[in-house]
Tab-separated table of C-alpha atoms and ligand atoms in Angstrom:
chain	number	residue	atom	x	y	z
A	26	MET	CA	-9.670	17.725	20.142
A	27	ALA	CA	-7.044	18.168	17.893
A	28	LYS	CA	-7.889	19.863	14.931
A	29	LEU	CA	-9.324	19.010	12.523
A	30	LYS	CA	-7.442	18.281	9.308
A	31	THR	CA	-8.750	17.607	5.732
A	32	THR	CA	-6.799	16.271	3.484
A	33	PHE	CA	-7.731	15.725	-0.300
A	34	PHE	CA	-7.524	11.739	-1.918
A	35	CYS	CA	-8.514	10.656	-5.026
A	36	GLN	CA	-10.701	7.661	-4.678
A	37	ASN	CA	-9.275	5.863	-8.020
A	38	CYS	CA	-5.711	5.966	-6.899
A	39	GLY	CA	-5.372	7.480	-3.484
A	40	ALA	CA	-2.735	10.243	-4.636
A	41	GLN	CA	-3.235	13.199	-1.442
A	42	TYR	CA	-3.597	16.488	-3.197
A	43	ALA	CA	-3.805	20.732	-0.798
A	44	LYS	CA	-6.427	21.349	-2.653
A	45	TRP	CA	-9.545	20.375	-4.947
A	46	GLN	CA	-9.061	20.188	-8.302
A	47	GLY	CA	-11.301	18.881	-10.958
A	48	GLN	CA	-9.057	16.133	-12.763
A	49	CYS	CA	-6.041	13.609	-10.546
A	50	ASN	CA	-2.683	14.127	-11.488
A	51	SER	CA	-1.816	10.854	-11.290
A	52	CYS	CA	-4.817	8.502	-12.672
A	53	LYS	CA	-6.353	11.404	-15.042
A	54	ALA	CA	-9.467	10.065	-13.269
A	55	TRP	CA	-12.322	13.306	-13.400
A	56	ASN	CA	-13.646	14.011	-10.129
A	57	THR	CA	-12.519	11.680	-8.480
A	58	ILE	CA	-10.564	13.697	-5.948
A	59	SER	CA	-12.947	13.892	-2.647
A	60	GLU	CA	-12.366	16.193	0.791
A	61	GLU	CA	-11.738	13.475	3.986
A	62	VAL	CA	-11.283	15.042	7.546
A	63	ILE	CA	-7.769	13.480	9.419
A	64	SER	CA	-6.843	15.220	12.276
A	65	LYS	CA	-3.278	14.607	13.184
A	66	PRO	CA	-2.518	11.485	14.912
A	67	GLU	CA	-0.788	12.220	18.835
A	68	LYS	CA	0.429	8.335	18.720
A	69	ASN	CA	0.460	6.691	15.503
A	70	ASP	CA	1.125	2.969	17.263
A	71	TRP	CA	0.008	0.407	18.254
A	72	LYS	CA	-0.883	0.047	21.920
A	73	THR	CA	2.827	-2.464	22.266
A	74	PRO	CA	3.385	-4.231	24.498
A	75	SER	CA	6.714	-3.043	26.878
A	76	ASN	CA	9.445	-5.240	25.727
A	77	ILE	CA	8.469	-4.753	22.634
A	78	ALA	CA	8.442	-1.141	22.340
A	79	SER	CA	11.760	-0.129	23.786
A	80	ARG	CA	13.926	-3.337	21.101
A	81	THR	CA	15.341	-0.058	18.627
A	82	ALA	CA	16.033	-1.679	15.222
A	83	LYS	CA	20.154	-2.093	14.885
A	84	SER	CA	21.872	-2.800	11.230
A	85	LEU	CA	23.228	-6.010	10.364
A	86	LYS	CA	24.953	-7.574	8.153
A	87	ILE	CA	22.971	-9.377	5.729
A	88	ASN	CA	25.838	-12.322	5.508
A	89	ASP	CA	24.762	-12.389	9.853
A	90	ILE	CA	21.163	-11.917	9.932
A	91	ASP	CA	19.448	-15.384	10.879
A	92	THR	CA	17.064	-16.732	8.617
A	93	ALA	CA	16.860	-20.424	10.959
A	94	GLN	CA	12.724	-18.724	12.636
A	95	GLU	CA	11.303	-18.019	9.561
A	96	ALA	CA	9.895	-21.350	8.661
A	97	ARG	CA	6.976	-20.794	7.529
A	98	LEU	CA	3.355	-21.511	9.234
A	99	ASN	CA	1.822	-24.288	7.687
A	100	THR	CA	-2.507	-23.766	6.674
A	101	LEU	CA	-3.049	-27.331	6.056
A	102	ASP	CA	-4.678	-25.731	2.757
A	103	THR	CA	-2.696	-27.471	-0.141
A	104	GLU	CA	-4.230	-24.982	-2.298
A	105	PHE	CA	-3.538	-22.317	0.253
A	106	ASN	CA	0.077	-22.815	0.641
A	107	ARG	CA	0.827	-23.217	-3.234
A	108	VAL	CA	-0.368	-20.364	-3.303
A	109	LEU	CA	1.595	-18.570	-0.586
A	110	GLY	CA	4.404	-20.128	-1.398
A	111	GLY	CA	4.734	-22.807	1.601
A	112	GLY	CA	3.096	-21.371	4.116
A	113	LEU	CA	1.905	-18.164	5.438
A	114	VAL	CA	5.804	-16.458	6.316
A	115	PRO	CA	5.368	-14.769	9.864
A	116	GLY	CA	5.357	-11.063	10.017
A	117	SER	CA	4.091	-11.031	6.747
A	118	LEU	CA	0.622	-9.018	5.496
A	119	THR	CA	-1.390	-10.895	3.038
A	120	LEU	CA	-4.363	-9.089	1.307
A	121	LEU	CA	-7.470	-11.593	-0.244
A	122	GLY	CA	-9.187	-9.502	-2.876
A	123	GLY	CA	-12.202	-10.576	-5.064
A	124	GLU	CA	-15.871	-9.268	-5.651
A	125	PRO	CA	-18.129	-9.898	-3.076
A	126	GLY	CA	-19.828	-13.376	-2.728
A	127	ILE	CA	-16.849	-15.159	-4.551
A	128	GLY	CA	-16.269	-16.894	-1.005
A	129	LYS	CA	-13.440	-14.834	0.674
A	130	SER	CA	-14.753	-15.094	3.921
A	131	THR	CA	-15.211	-19.101	3.863
A	132	LEU	CA	-11.965	-19.194	2.403
A	133	LEU	CA	-10.307	-17.644	5.203
A	134	LEU	CA	-13.009	-18.899	7.776
A	135	GLN	CA	-12.453	-22.290	6.848
A	136	ILE	CA	-8.849	-22.062	7.011
A	137	SER	CA	-8.560	-20.445	10.073
A	138	LEU	CA	-10.787	-23.287	11.863
A	139	LYS	CA	-8.565	-26.479	10.878
A	140	LEU	CA	-5.526	-23.589	11.276
A	141	PRO	CA	-3.397	-25.887	14.400
A	142	TYR	CA	-2.438	-22.143	15.008
A	143	LYS	CA	-4.196	-20.106	17.884
A	144	THR	CA	-6.032	-17.823	15.531
A	145	LEU	CA	-8.096	-14.057	15.635
A	146	TYR	CA	-10.899	-14.190	12.609
A	147	VAL	CA	-11.911	-10.186	13.141
A	148	SER	CA	-15.309	-10.145	11.365
A	149	GLY	CA	-16.151	-6.085	11.215
A	150	GLU	CA	-19.330	-7.487	8.241
A	151	GLU	CA	-20.901	-10.229	10.257
A	152	SER	CA	-21.813	-11.081	14.338
A	153	GLN	CA	-20.173	-13.251	16.283
A	154	LYS	CA	-23.987	-15.249	15.383
A	155	GLN	CA	-23.379	-15.473	11.813
A	156	ILE	CA	-20.340	-16.621	11.583
A	157	LYS	CA	-20.759	-20.000	13.643
A	158	MET	CA	-23.659	-20.717	11.346
A	159	ARG	CA	-21.094	-19.873	8.906
A	160	ALA	CA	-18.266	-22.664	11.043
A	161	GLN	CA	-20.459	-25.565	11.277
A	162	ARG	CA	-21.428	-25.258	8.113
A	163	VAL	CA	-17.626	-25.875	7.089
A	164	HIS	CA	-15.322	-26.845	9.704
A	165	PRO	CA	-17.985	-28.219	12.739
A	166	ASN	CA	-15.050	-28.274	15.062
A	167	SER	CA	-12.779	-26.568	15.867
A	168	LYS	CA	-10.133	-25.784	19.043
A	169	GLU	CA	-8.341	-22.603	18.837
A	170	CYS	CA	-9.513	-20.385	16.363
A	171	TYR	CA	-11.080	-17.081	18.466
A	172	ILE	CA	-14.123	-15.120	16.562
A	173	LEU	CA	-14.076	-11.226	17.138
A	174	THR	CA	-17.146	-8.828	16.056
A	175	GLU	CA	-14.856	-4.903	16.184
A	176	THR	CA	-14.492	-2.495	13.700
A	177	LYS	CA	-11.738	-0.229	15.872
A	178	THR	CA	-8.721	-0.970	15.683
A	179	GLN	CA	-7.645	0.088	18.623
A	180	HIS	CA	-9.917	-2.064	20.393
A	181	ILE	CA	-8.487	-5.224	17.907
A	182	PHE	CA	-5.287	-4.764	19.448
A	183	LYS	CA	-6.064	-4.940	22.997
A	184	GLN	CA	-7.644	-7.887	22.220
A	185	ILE	CA	-4.962	-9.320	20.548
A	186	GLU	CA	-2.935	-8.312	23.243
A	187	THR	CA	-4.510	-10.228	25.566
A	188	LEU	CA	-5.194	-13.356	23.470
A	189	LYS	CA	-1.529	-12.602	22.314
A	190	PRO	CA	-2.915	-14.965	18.626
A	191	ASP	CA	-0.307	-16.427	16.567
A	192	ILE	CA	-2.724	-15.395	12.984
A	193	VAL	CA	-4.948	-13.011	12.753
A	194	VAL	CA	-7.106	-12.167	10.342
A	195	ILE	CA	-9.584	-9.192	9.035
A	196	ASP	CA	-12.276	-9.357	7.481
A	197	SER	CA	-12.211	-7.099	5.590
A	198	ILE	CA	-10.081	-3.399	5.612
A	199	GLN	CA	-12.608	-1.517	4.777
A	200	THR	CA	-14.342	-1.818	8.284
A	201	LEU	CA	-11.751	-0.749	10.428
A	202	HIS	CA	-11.061	2.396	11.670
A	203	SER	CA	-8.745	4.102	13.433
A	204	ASP	CA	-9.208	6.628	16.046
A	205	TYR	CA	-6.730	8.661	14.671
A	206	ILE	CA	-8.348	9.481	11.437
A	207	GLU	CA	-11.703	11.340	11.403
A	208	SER	CA	-13.047	10.318	8.032
A	209	SER	CA	-15.189	7.203	7.625
A	210	SER	CA	-14.775	3.220	6.948
A	211	GLY	CA	-13.263	2.761	4.032
A	212	SER	CA	-12.208	5.778	2.927
A	213	ILE	CA	-8.356	6.481	1.784
A	214	SER	CA	-7.119	7.430	4.316
A	215	GLN	CA	-8.639	5.294	6.900
A	216	ILE	CA	-7.859	2.294	5.041
A	217	LYS	CA	-4.506	3.740	4.855
A	218	GLU	CA	-3.727	3.683	8.413
A	219	CYS	CA	-5.275	0.819	9.381
A	220	THR	CA	-3.256	-0.547	7.005
A	221	THR	CA	-0.397	0.742	8.510
A	222	GLU	CA	-1.378	0.047	12.557
A	223	LEU	CA	-1.671	-3.562	11.161
A	224	ILE	CA	2.495	-3.453	9.147
A	225	LYS	CA	3.462	-2.399	12.893
A	226	PHE	CA	1.941	-4.908	14.163
A	227	ALA	CA	2.798	-8.042	12.585
A	228	LYS	CA	5.979	-6.964	11.297
A	229	GLU	CA	7.401	-6.394	15.446
A	230	THR	CA	5.883	-9.124	16.650
A	231	ALA	CA	6.183	-11.016	13.921
A	232	THR	CA	2.386	-12.742	13.310
A	233	PRO	CA	1.025	-13.502	9.642
A	234	VAL	CA	-1.541	-10.848	9.250
A	235	ILE	CA	-4.577	-11.717	6.596
A	236	LEU	CA	-6.798	-8.633	5.315
A	237	ILE	CA	-9.208	-9.568	3.262
A	238	GLY	CA	-10.364	-6.436	0.518
A	239	HIS	CA	-12.795	-5.497	-1.376
A	240	ILE	CA	-13.595	-4.647	-5.066
A	241	THR	CA	-16.504	-4.335	-6.334
A	242	LYS	CA	-17.920	-5.700	-9.461
A	243	ASP	CA	-15.846	-1.844	-11.864
A	244	GLY	CA	-13.252	-1.809	-10.023
A	245	ASN	CA	-14.187	1.577	-9.248
A	246	ILE	CA	-13.624	1.100	-5.415
A	247	ALA	CA	-9.438	2.334	-4.919
A	248	GLY	CA	-8.791	0.529	-0.912
A	249	PRO	CA	-7.159	-2.599	-1.616
A	250	LYS	CA	-5.406	-1.314	-5.008
A	251	ILE	CA	-3.638	1.113	-3.130
A	252	LEU	CA	-2.800	-1.932	-0.228
A	253	GLU	CA	-0.904	-3.811	-2.996
A	254	HIS	CA	1.861	-1.779	-2.591
A	255	MET	CA	1.415	-1.924	1.578
A	256	VAL	CA	1.376	-5.743	1.976
A	257	ASP	CA	3.404	-8.100	0.964
A	258	THR	CA	0.870	-10.994	-1.077
A	259	VAL	CA	-1.758	-10.099	-2.792
A	260	LEU	CA	-3.973	-12.945	-3.926
A	261	GLN	CA	-6.737	-12.417	-6.125
A	262	PHE	CA	-9.897	-14.269	-5.654
A	263	GLU	CA	-12.095	-15.217	-8.813
A	264	GLY	CA	-14.033	-17.470	-10.466
A	265	ASP	CA	-17.826	-16.808	-11.601
A	266	ARG	CA	-20.508	-16.784	-8.819
A	267	ASN	CA	-22.422	-19.037	-11.099
A	268	HIS	CA	-20.541	-22.364	-11.285
A	269	VAL	CA	-18.482	-23.783	-9.090
A	270	PHE	CA	-15.005	-23.483	-9.613
A	271	ARG	CA	-12.691	-20.819	-7.624
A	272	ILE	CA	-9.189	-19.866	-8.571
A	273	LEU	CA	-6.910	-18.015	-6.152
A	274	ARG	CA	-4.043	-16.702	-7.590
A	275	ALA	CA	-1.169	-14.582	-6.476
A	276	HIS	CA	-1.128	-11.186	-7.778
A	277	LYS	CA	2.183	-10.139	-6.006
A	278	ASN	CA	4.018	-12.955	-3.671
A	279	ARG	CA	7.515	-11.338	-2.201
A	280	PHE	CA	8.268	-14.433	-0.437
A	281	GLY	CA	7.339	-16.940	-3.585
A	282	SER	CA	5.941	-17.447	-7.509
A	283	THR	CA	3.508	-15.822	-8.933
A	284	ASN	CA	3.048	-19.263	-11.686
A	285	GLU	CA	1.268	-20.588	-8.622
A	286	LEU	CA	-2.435	-21.649	-8.614
A	287	GLY	CA	-4.727	-23.199	-6.586
A	288	ILE	CA	-8.581	-24.007	-7.237
A	289	TYR	CA	-11.444	-24.044	-5.115
A	290	GLU	CA	-14.697	-25.340	-5.412
A	291	MET	CA	-17.673	-24.484	-3.986
A	292	GLN	CA	-20.008	-26.442	-1.983
A	293	GLY	CA	-23.338	-26.673	-0.132
A	294	SER	CA	-19.907	-26.902	3.021
A	295	GLY	CA	-17.651	-25.039	2.126
A	296	LEU	CA	-15.366	-24.538	0.044
A	297	ARG	CA	-13.565	-28.139	-0.866
A	298	GLU	CA	-9.413	-28.531	-2.586
A	299	VAL	CA	-9.731	-29.687	-6.176
A	300	SER	CA	-5.974	-31.250	-5.821
A	301	ASN	CA	-7.058	-32.966	-9.448
A	302	PRO	CA	-9.444	-30.457	-11.720
A	303	SER	CA	-8.774	-31.967	-14.379
A	304	GLU	CA	-10.740	-34.735	-14.210
A	305	ILE	CA	-13.400	-32.672	-12.889
A	306	LEU	CA	-13.019	-30.352	-15.793
A	307	ILE	CA	-13.581	-32.816	-18.722
A	308	SER	CA	-16.911	-34.758	-18.518
A	309	GLN	CA	-18.111	-38.788	-18.858
A	310	LYS	CA	-20.312	-38.162	-21.103
A	311	GLU	CA	-21.325	-41.914	-22.761
A	312	GLY	CA	-20.540	-42.512	-26.713
A	313	ASP	CA	-19.270	-40.439	-28.886
A	314	LEU	CA	-20.480	-36.891	-29.060
A	315	SER	CA	-19.009	-34.624	-32.476
A	316	GLY	CA	-17.819	-30.748	-31.605
A	317	ASN	CA	-15.888	-32.007	-28.544
A	318	ALA	CA	-11.942	-31.534	-27.704
A	319	ILE	CA	-9.736	-31.406	-24.980
A	320	ALA	CA	-7.054	-28.987	-24.374
A	321	ALA	CA	-3.625	-29.432	-22.486
A	322	THR	CA	-3.660	-26.287	-21.231
A	323	LEU	CA	-1.341	-24.639	-18.189
A	324	GLU	CA	-2.566	-22.398	-15.814
A	325	GLY	CA	-0.354	-20.824	-14.325
A	326	MET	CA	2.044	-23.924	-13.983
A	327	ARG	CA	-0.401	-26.321	-13.563
A	328	PRO	CA	-1.699	-27.907	-16.696
A	329	LEU	CA	-5.262	-28.677	-17.082
A	330	LEU	CA	-7.085	-30.506	-19.494
A	331	ILE	CA	-10.310	-28.501	-20.162
A	332	GLU	CA	-13.067	-29.522	-23.114
A	333	VAL	CA	-13.937	-27.413	-25.556
A	334	GLN	CA	-17.462	-27.724	-26.879
A	335	ALA	CA	-18.437	-26.264	-30.412
A	336	LEU	CA	-21.633	-25.858	-32.341
A	337	VAL	CA	-21.463	-25.411	-36.235
A	338	SER	CA	-25.178	-25.005	-37.303
A	339	THR	CA	-26.812	-23.407	-40.917
A	340	ALA	CA	-27.522	-19.892	-39.890
A	341	VAL	CA	-30.916	-18.744	-39.745
A	342	TYR	CA	-30.748	-14.738	-40.143
A	343	GLY	CA	-28.615	-13.315	-42.882
A	344	THR	CA	-25.242	-13.216	-40.556
A	345	PRO	CA	-24.334	-16.129	-38.992
A	346	GLN	CA	-23.777	-15.364	-35.266
A	347	ARG	CA	-20.425	-16.421	-33.476
A	348	SER	CA	-20.420	-16.330	-29.491
A	349	ALA	CA	-17.562	-17.672	-27.423
A	350	THR	CA	-17.574	-18.037	-23.758
A	351	GLY	CA	-14.882	-18.094	-21.929
A	352	PHE	CA	-12.614	-17.746	-24.928
A	353	ASN	CA	-12.005	-14.653	-27.118
A	354	ALA	CA	-14.633	-13.736	-29.230
A	355	LYS	CA	-11.985	-11.794	-31.787
A	356	ARG	CA	-9.357	-14.717	-31.135
A	357	LEU	CA	-12.564	-17.793	-32.994
A	358	ASN	CA	-13.420	-15.711	-35.560
A	359	MET	CA	-10.232	-15.483	-36.346
A	360	LEU	CA	-9.437	-19.383	-36.147
A	361	LEU	CA	-12.575	-19.796	-38.765
A	362	ALA	CA	-11.282	-17.465	-41.003
A	363	VAL	CA	-8.125	-19.307	-40.762
A	364	LEU	CA	-10.125	-23.021	-40.918
A	365	GLU	CA	-11.926	-21.563	-44.373
A	366	LYS	CA	-8.816	-20.073	-46.328
A	367	ARG	CA	-6.927	-22.963	-45.524
A	368	ALA	CA	-8.725	-25.660	-45.525
A	369	GLY	CA	-11.330	-24.985	-47.468
A	370	PHE	CA	-14.299	-25.044	-44.869
A	371	ARG	CA	-16.957	-23.086	-45.939
A	372	LEU	CA	-17.951	-21.462	-41.857
A	373	GLY	CA	-19.653	-17.819	-43.298
A	374	ALA	CA	-22.344	-18.614	-43.462
A	375	LYS	CA	-23.045	-20.814	-40.070
A	376	ASP	CA	-23.197	-19.280	-37.097
A	377	VAL	CA	-20.489	-20.941	-34.586
A	378	PHE	CA	-21.122	-21.063	-30.665
A	379	LEU	CA	-17.791	-22.169	-28.334
A	380	ASN	CA	-17.795	-23.228	-24.983
A	381	ILE	CA	-15.037	-23.912	-22.388
A	382	THR	CA	-16.859	-26.036	-20.129
A	383	GLY	CA	-16.103	-25.450	-16.584
A	384	GLY	CA	-17.722	-22.017	-16.218
A	385	ILE	CA	-12.841	-20.635	-16.758
A	386	THR	CA	-11.976	-18.465	-19.053
A	387	VAL	CA	-8.668	-19.988	-21.062
A	388	ASP	CA	-5.984	-17.172	-21.683
A	389	ASP	CA	-3.600	-19.824	-23.141
A	390	PRO	CA	-3.180	-20.082	-26.499
A	391	ALA	CA	-2.515	-23.355	-26.473
A	392	ILE	CA	-6.313	-24.125	-26.430
A	393	ASP	CA	-6.534	-23.394	-30.738
A	394	LEU	CA	-6.110	-26.374	-32.315
A	395	ALA	CA	-8.627	-27.980	-29.299
A	396	VAL	CA	-10.707	-25.064	-30.445
A	397	VAL	CA	-10.184	-26.153	-33.947
A	398	ALA	CA	-10.964	-29.712	-34.288
A	399	ALA	CA	-14.290	-29.372	-31.742
A	400	ILE	CA	-15.050	-26.546	-34.786
A	401	LEU	CA	-14.137	-29.214	-37.475
A	402	SER	CA	-15.676	-32.055	-35.246
A	403	SER	CA	-18.230	-30.076	-34.999
A	404	ASN	CA	-19.383	-28.580	-38.706
A	405	GLU	CA	-18.569	-32.939	-39.991
A	406	ASP	CA	-20.695	-33.756	-37.432
A	407	GLN	CA	-18.039	-36.566	-36.821
A	408	ALA	CA	-16.376	-37.030	-33.341
A	409	LEU	CA	-13.432	-37.090	-31.908
A	410	PRO	CA	-12.195	-39.867	-30.354
A	411	GLN	CA	-12.155	-39.434	-26.562
A	412	ASP	CA	-8.918	-40.192	-25.833
A	413	TYR	CA	-7.003	-37.169	-27.817
A	414	CYS	CA	-6.237	-34.535	-26.833
A	415	PHE	CA	-4.706	-30.703	-28.197
A	416	ALA	CA	-1.545	-28.251	-27.414
A	417	ALA	CA	-0.391	-25.801	-29.657
A	418	GLU	CA	-1.227	-21.854	-30.533
A	419	VAL	CA	-2.238	-21.554	-34.466
A	420	GLY	CA	-1.002	-19.180	-36.954
A	421	LEU	CA	-2.242	-17.152	-39.407
A	422	SER	CA	-1.248	-18.923	-42.749
A	423	GLY	CA	-2.626	-22.308	-40.561
A	424	GLU	CA	0.775	-23.138	-39.004
A	425	ILE	CA	0.679	-25.162	-35.529
A	426	ARG	CA	2.866	-22.809	-33.486
A	427	PRO	CA	4.669	-24.502	-30.698
A	428	VAL	CA	3.781	-23.284	-27.237
A	429	GLN	CA	6.000	-23.528	-23.655
A	430	ARG	CA	6.055	-26.119	-21.300
A	431	VAL	CA	4.579	-29.006	-23.547
A	432	ASP	CA	6.217	-31.657	-21.459
A	433	GLN	CA	4.379	-30.781	-18.204
A	434	ARG	CA	1.205	-31.147	-20.458
A	435	ILE	CA	2.006	-33.920	-21.953
A	436	LEU	CA	3.181	-36.187	-18.650
A	437	GLU	CA	-0.393	-34.762	-17.511
A	438	ALA	CA	-2.001	-36.163	-20.306
A	439	GLU	CA	-0.784	-39.601	-19.978
A	440	LYS	CA	-1.278	-39.425	-16.432
A	441	LEU	CA	-4.958	-39.042	-17.113
A	442	GLY	CA	-5.027	-41.863	-19.757
A	443	PHE	CA	-4.970	-40.033	-22.764
A	444	SER	CA	-3.422	-42.702	-25.837
A	445	ARG	CA	-2.810	-39.697	-28.733
A	446	ILE	CA	-1.765	-35.655	-28.064
A	447	PHE	CA	-1.623	-33.340	-31.032
A	448	ILE	CA	1.509	-31.035	-30.477
A	449	SER	CA	3.209	-28.042	-32.981
A	450	LYS	CA	6.630	-30.549	-34.994
A	451	PHE	CA	8.237	-27.498	-33.608
A	452	ASN	CA	8.509	-28.522	-30.324
A	453	LYS	CA	11.272	-29.666	-28.760
A	454	LEU	CA	10.347	-33.023	-26.568
A	455	GLY	CA	12.504	-33.346	-23.544
A	456	SER	CA	11.055	-36.833	-23.020
A	457	HIS	CA	10.229	-40.334	-24.495
A	458	TYR	CA	6.708	-41.119	-23.620
A	459	LYS	CA	5.587	-44.776	-23.729
A	460	THR	CA	2.002	-44.379	-22.878
A	461	ILE	CA	0.779	-41.658	-25.250
A	462	ASP	CA	1.106	-41.465	-28.939
A	463	VAL	CA	2.793	-37.826	-29.692
A	464	GLN	CA	1.143	-36.992	-32.946
A	465	ARG	CA	3.854	-33.930	-34.366
A	466	ILE	CA	1.759	-31.858	-36.858
A	467	SER	CA	2.710	-28.345	-38.614
A	468	LYS	CA	-0.300	-27.194	-40.447
A	469	VAL	CA	-4.298	-27.193	-40.323
A	470	GLU	CA	-4.477	-29.132	-43.119
A	471	ASP	CA	-2.403	-31.766	-41.668
A	472	LEU	CA	-5.217	-31.613	-38.426
A	473	VAL	CA	-7.977	-32.340	-41.063
A	474	LYS	CA	-5.986	-34.806	-42.450
A	475	PHE	CA	-5.393	-37.633	-39.826
A	476	LEU	CA	-9.263	-36.468	-37.678
A	477	LEU	CA	-11.638	-37.131	-40.944
B	20	LIG	P1	-18.674	-15.449	1.310
B	20	LIG	O1	-17.595	-16.188	2.239
B	20	LIG	O2	-19.898	-14.425	2.702
B	20	LIG	O3	-18.137	-14.256	0.163
B	20	LIG	P2	-17.775	-13.212	-0.341
B	20	LIG	O4	-17.050	-12.829	1.606
B	20	LIG	O5	-16.453	-12.549	-0.906
B	20	LIG	O6	-18.154	-12.115	-0.117
B	20	LIG	O7	-19.337	-16.211	0.292
B	20	LIG	C1	-20.897	-15.947	-0.337
B	20	LIG	C2	-21.333	-17.423	-1.011
B	20	LIG	O8	-20.811	-18.430	-1.537
B	20	LIG	C3	-22.702	-17.676	-0.630
B	20	LIG	O9	-23.192	-16.689	-1.957
B	20	LIG	C4	-22.952	-18.413	-0.675
B	20	LIG	C5	-21.756	-19.626	-1.105
B	20	LIG	N1	-22.443	-20.735	-0.113
B	20	LIG	C6	-21.715	-21.710	-0.743
B	20	LIG	O10	-21.868	-22.148	-1.543
B	20	LIG	N2	-21.732	-22.851	0.854
B	20	LIG	C7	-21.323	-23.037	1.421
B	20	LIG	O11	-20.618	-23.589	2.952
B	20	LIG	C8	-21.215	-21.137	1.691
B	20	LIG	C9	-20.729	-20.440	3.777
B	20	LIG	C10	-21.162	-20.397	0.842
B	21	LIG	MG1	-17.402	-11.620	3.568
């Protein structure tokens, strides 16, 4: 056996050191450096068929490089395709990250079962029987999906050589281990080595590889973080485990935009693509309820109409409570102060609760106006017309500020049958709208006058 060689890795950022030290020079974290055993690989390579091994790279003029064969592989999942920028690029490495239990394995198994290509789904976490049970729930019939339960990369490559799949899915990168490295699976050196082998395989055979990567709740595991530099595309699967919606985002994409977003709903039979999220996020209610307002927000490039609910009531305790779900609590306090100072509402002695329905967290400042409208509506116990919606930011002096891509928001509201949308006076409109009345206001007081 080769002589044992050890190196020290920071478990937080992946930096490498020759000897132990207390603090990592690169990420400044304390006590994160630990020793890992590695042995010099004799032949650091995946088992290449001879025809590939003998191929040597040659430099080419950029104009002469043929992109015709780089057609993307359609995954038959509209949301997944959209986030990837139109499908899987041959030879690309995609990393899908997310908290445990969010549905990463379900999503990729479901896509593998649907794919019209020969797919190899490698799992190091579940047995073939368990995967079959899950497959029967999500998509019972599939012709071209092969399941392999294996963790050693050399064995996986052996299977790949005989099977020759068009797409490889690995669940998960933390469970893989390579013979060329001595340390245990999930350690930094193993993850780096296995990914390097997979990158080599993907680039040489033009097979797309999708990896699943775990992230712990506190984000301590460095694994996927160091991987982000190595792979072509980093996707993040997020959402609240207690809510049904899941959002797929691209954090890095070498072949497309990172603004696109995919939305899924977790059901008993797997994940369902949600092609029209606004319709689900707006609850169907009977009669008029006070404290509800609809915001026309943008998630990435997608317009999304979201319901905001507020409850304003007289405080029972000395200090009024303020609580916000899905919205920044500091921003809520700011909006309450603006209403108090600029519109003369006595909210200082009231409890205020705010909730964004559907378990979604919104960062788009365009939701401000809907929050203000919901608070006003609840405070006066006066319901807003159900076909009104709002899209503007509220400034500290009570001014209504313009937001980006306002036309896209208005179009979405029009499509869903809203009759009136409130926007900032300073937003320039790109076109005329026939069925929706665009109300342009400049101050919070204007909104109060309109609604109450
Ligand atoms: P899973 O894909 O195992 O999560 P991850 O791989 O990200 O750790 O999915 C976890 C959750 O999904 C599990 O708690 C149950 C739920 N689920 C459903 O609600 N319906 C289904 O059809 C499936 C397969 C899972
Ligand atoms: Mg899993």
